[in-house]
């Protein structure tokens, strides 16, 4: 864990909300000069606290209106299988996140696709690459909250 102070927290909060703002605007927002703000941002990046800055796209406007959570169970837990599974999900651009889980579920995958047919194509490619015991999908009907902002 990286030790940060109140001003660093303000910088991080402001950047999570809008990483495209100018150093002048960011400095004014957190009470620092442009140069002092730049030095702190550089330190936050060098410490690894800021991994990268990205643009968040509107999936609806890109024709990727279906958000799906894919629940995966496997009876195979050997390292070779895990390597194949990990490689497969990393190479599929529709997959936004893949997580190894506790409990009854082995893996949870979050993907964005155009429609159910597009999901089926993703499913077919996945099971072609790696053996799975059970796969089920839940399609998102309504997004109540989705954010990338961490609570500071």
Short mmCIF file of C-alpha atoms in Angstrom, two decimals:
data_model
loop_
_atom_site.label_atom_id
_atom_site.label_comp_id
_atom_site.label_asym_id
_atom_site.label_seq_id
_atom_site.Cartn_x
_atom_site.Cartn_y
_atom_site.Cartn_z
CA UNK A 1 0.00 0.00 0.00
CA UNK A 2 1.27 3.45 -0.93
CA UNK A 3 1.06 6.20 1.69
CA UNK A 4 -0.79 9.27 0.38
CA UNK A 5 -1.89 12.50 1.99
CA UNK A 6 -5.06 14.58 1.67
CA UNK A 7 -3.85 16.51 -1.39
CA UNK A 8 -2.88 13.27 -3.16
CA UNK A 9 -6.38 11.97 -2.43
CA UNK A 10 -7.90 15.13 -3.91
CA UNK A 11 -5.74 14.77 -7.02
CA UNK A 12 -6.69 11.11 -7.42
CA UNK A 13 -10.39 11.83 -6.93
CA UNK A 14 -10.31 14.65 -9.47
CA UNK A 15 -8.42 12.50 -12.00
CA UNK A 16 -10.84 9.60 -11.57
CA UNK A 17 -13.66 11.97 -12.38
CA UNK A 18 -11.87 13.63 -15.34
CA UNK A 19 -8.32 12.62 -16.30
CA UNK A 20 -8.40 15.00 -19.28
CA UNK A 21 -8.42 18.24 -17.29
CA UNK A 22 -5.46 20.60 -17.59
CA UNK A 23 -2.78 20.81 -14.91
CA UNK A 24 -3.90 24.39 -14.26
CA UNK A 25 -7.49 23.32 -13.61
CA UNK A 26 -6.42 20.33 -11.53
CA UNK A 27 -4.03 22.47 -9.48
CA UNK A 28 -6.72 25.09 -8.86
CA UNK A 29 -9.15 22.34 -7.80
CA UNK A 30 -6.72 20.90 -5.22
CA UNK A 31 -5.00 24.13 -4.15
CA UNK A 32 -1.59 23.67 -5.82
CA UNK A 33 0.43 25.40 -8.50
CA UNK A 34 0.67 23.76 -11.91
CA UNK A 35 4.26 22.58 -11.24
CA UNK A 36 3.52 21.25 -7.75
CA UNK A 37 0.51 19.39 -9.14
CA UNK A 38 2.62 17.92 -11.97
CA UNK A 39 5.28 16.72 -9.48
CA UNK A 40 2.68 15.02 -7.32
CA UNK A 41 1.06 13.37 -10.35
CA UNK A 42 4.47 12.13 -11.53
CA UNK A 43 5.12 10.67 -8.05
CA UNK A 44 1.70 8.98 -8.04
CA UNK A 45 2.46 7.47 -11.44
CA UNK A 46 5.97 6.34 -10.46
CA UNK A 47 4.61 4.71 -7.29
CA UNK A 48 2.18 2.73 -9.44
CA UNK A 49 -0.90 4.26 -7.81
CA UNK A 50 -1.90 5.68 -11.19
CA UNK A 51 -1.62 2.72 -13.54
CA UNK A 52 -2.77 4.54 -16.66
CA UNK A 53 -5.23 7.13 -17.93
CA UNK A 54 -7.85 6.06 -20.44
CA UNK A 55 -10.92 7.26 -22.29
CA UNK A 56 -14.22 5.66 -21.27
CA UNK A 57 -16.32 4.91 -24.33
CA UNK A 58 -20.10 4.66 -24.63
CA UNK A 59 -20.80 0.99 -25.46
CA UNK A 60 -24.33 1.77 -26.73
CA UNK A 61 -23.04 4.22 -29.32
CA UNK A 62 -20.50 1.62 -30.46
CA UNK A 63 -23.20 -1.00 -30.95
CA UNK A 64 -22.17 -3.03 -27.89
CA UNK A 65 -25.47 -2.75 -26.07
CA UNK A 66 -25.51 -6.13 -24.33
CA UNK A 67 -23.60 -6.54 -21.09
CA UNK A 68 -23.29 -10.15 -19.98
CA UNK A 69 -21.92 -11.90 -16.92
CA UNK A 70 -20.76 -15.41 -17.67
CA UNK A 71 -20.53 -17.91 -14.81
CA UNK A 72 -18.00 -20.67 -15.39
CA UNK A 73 -17.46 -23.91 -13.53
CA UNK A 74 -14.68 -26.33 -14.33
CA UNK A 75 -13.70 -29.74 -13.05
CA UNK A 76 -10.12 -29.15 -14.20
CA UNK A 77 -7.94 -27.05 -11.90
CA UNK A 78 -4.44 -27.93 -13.08
CA UNK A 79 -1.92 -25.21 -13.99
CA UNK A 80 -1.94 -26.02 -17.73
CA UNK A 81 -5.71 -25.60 -17.89
CA UNK A 82 -5.51 -22.32 -15.99
CA UNK A 83 -2.84 -21.04 -18.38
CA UNK A 84 -5.01 -21.92 -21.42
CA UNK A 85 -8.11 -20.36 -19.83
CA UNK A 86 -6.25 -17.20 -18.83
CA UNK A 87 -4.74 -16.82 -22.30
CA UNK A 88 -8.13 -17.41 -23.96
CA UNK A 89 -10.00 -14.74 -21.96
CA UNK A 90 -7.15 -12.22 -22.35
CA UNK A 91 -7.20 -12.61 -26.13
CA UNK A 92 -10.96 -12.05 -26.51
CA UNK A 93 -11.58 -8.31 -26.81
CA UNK A 94 -15.26 -8.64 -25.86
CA UNK A 95 -14.22 -9.82 -22.38
CA UNK A 96 -13.80 -6.82 -20.09
CA UNK A 97 -12.97 -8.75 -16.92
CA UNK A 98 -12.40 -12.31 -15.78
CA UNK A 99 -12.18 -13.26 -12.11
CA UNK A 100 -11.40 -16.46 -10.18
CA UNK A 101 -14.06 -16.76 -7.49
CA UNK A 102 -14.69 -18.43 -4.15
CA UNK A 103 -17.73 -20.61 -3.47
CA UNK A 104 -19.72 -22.64 -6.01
CA UNK A 105 -18.57 -20.57 -8.97
CA UNK A 106 -15.03 -20.99 -10.34
CA UNK A 107 -14.84 -17.96 -12.66
CA UNK A 108 -16.94 -14.91 -13.44
CA UNK A 109 -16.50 -13.16 -16.78
CA UNK A 110 -17.89 -9.77 -17.77
CA UNK A 111 -18.26 -9.15 -21.49
CA UNK A 112 -19.80 -6.55 -23.82
CA UNK A 113 -21.32 -7.71 -27.08
CA UNK A 114 -23.80 -6.50 -29.70
CA UNK A 115 -26.57 -9.00 -29.02
CA UNK A 116 -27.36 -12.59 -28.03
CA UNK A 117 -26.01 -13.92 -31.32
CA UNK A 118 -22.73 -12.10 -30.68
CA UNK A 119 -22.65 -13.62 -27.19
CA UNK A 120 -23.18 -17.08 -28.67
CA UNK A 121 -20.22 -16.55 -31.02
CA UNK A 122 -18.09 -15.53 -28.00
CA UNK A 123 -19.29 -18.60 -26.10
CA UNK A 124 -18.47 -20.90 -29.02
CA UNK A 125 -14.95 -19.44 -29.32
CA UNK A 126 -14.37 -19.82 -25.58
CA UNK A 127 -15.43 -23.47 -25.35
CA UNK A 128 -13.38 -24.18 -28.47
CA UNK A 129 -10.24 -22.94 -26.71
CA UNK A 130 -10.72 -24.49 -23.26
CA UNK A 131 -12.79 -27.30 -21.72
CA UNK A 132 -15.46 -26.08 -19.30
CA UNK A 133 -17.82 -28.13 -17.10
CA UNK A 134 -20.68 -25.64 -16.91
CA UNK A 135 -21.27 -22.23 -18.43
CA UNK A 136 -24.26 -20.00 -17.83
CA UNK A 137 -24.88 -16.39 -18.69
CA UNK A 138 -26.88 -13.57 -17.17
CA UNK A 139 -27.75 -10.64 -19.40
CA UNK A 140 -27.92 -7.19 -17.85
CA UNK A 141 -31.40 -5.70 -18.12
CA UNK A 142 -30.55 -2.34 -16.53
CA UNK A 143 -27.30 -0.82 -15.29
CA UNK A 144 -28.06 0.81 -11.96
CA UNK A 145 -24.46 1.77 -11.31
CA UNK A 146 -21.22 1.26 -13.18
CA UNK A 147 -18.11 3.24 -12.35
CA UNK A 148 -14.36 3.03 -12.48
CA UNK A 149 -13.94 5.47 -9.59
CA UNK A 150 -12.49 3.99 -6.38
CA UNK A 151 -13.61 5.32 -3.01
CA UNK A 152 -10.80 7.36 -1.49
#
